[in-house]
Short mmCIF file of C-alpha atoms in Angstrom, two decimals:
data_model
loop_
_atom_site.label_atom_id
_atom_site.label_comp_id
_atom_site.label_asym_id
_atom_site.label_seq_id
_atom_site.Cartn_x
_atom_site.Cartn_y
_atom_site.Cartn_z
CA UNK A 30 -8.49 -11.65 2.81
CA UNK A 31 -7.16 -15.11 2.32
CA UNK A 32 -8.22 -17.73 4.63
CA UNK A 33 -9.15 -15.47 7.94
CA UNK A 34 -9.93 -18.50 9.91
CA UNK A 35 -6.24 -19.42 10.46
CA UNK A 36 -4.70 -16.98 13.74
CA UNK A 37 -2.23 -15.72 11.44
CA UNK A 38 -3.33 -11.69 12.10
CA UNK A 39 -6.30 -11.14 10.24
CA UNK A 40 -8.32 -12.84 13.41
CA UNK A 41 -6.45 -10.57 15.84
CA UNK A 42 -7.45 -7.35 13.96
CA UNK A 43 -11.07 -8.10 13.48
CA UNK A 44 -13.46 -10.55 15.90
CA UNK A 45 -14.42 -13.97 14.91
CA UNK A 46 -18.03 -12.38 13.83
CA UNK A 47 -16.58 -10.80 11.43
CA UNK A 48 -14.49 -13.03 9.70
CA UNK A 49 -17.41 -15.23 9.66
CA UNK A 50 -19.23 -12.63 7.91
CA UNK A 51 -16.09 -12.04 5.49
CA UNK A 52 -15.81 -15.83 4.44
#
C-alpha cells in the first residue's frame, strides 16, 4: 500500500493500528 496515512481509503478499510504496523 502506498502512503496509508493519507484518508484516501486504505485508512477506512483497516484501523490506524494497522497501518501503523504496515508503514
Amino acid at each position: 500500500m502506498v502512503n496509508t496515512h493519507t484518508n484516501t481509503g486504505p485508512q477506512k478499510m483497516y484501523p490506524i493500528a494497522t497501518i501503523t504496523r504496515v508503514n
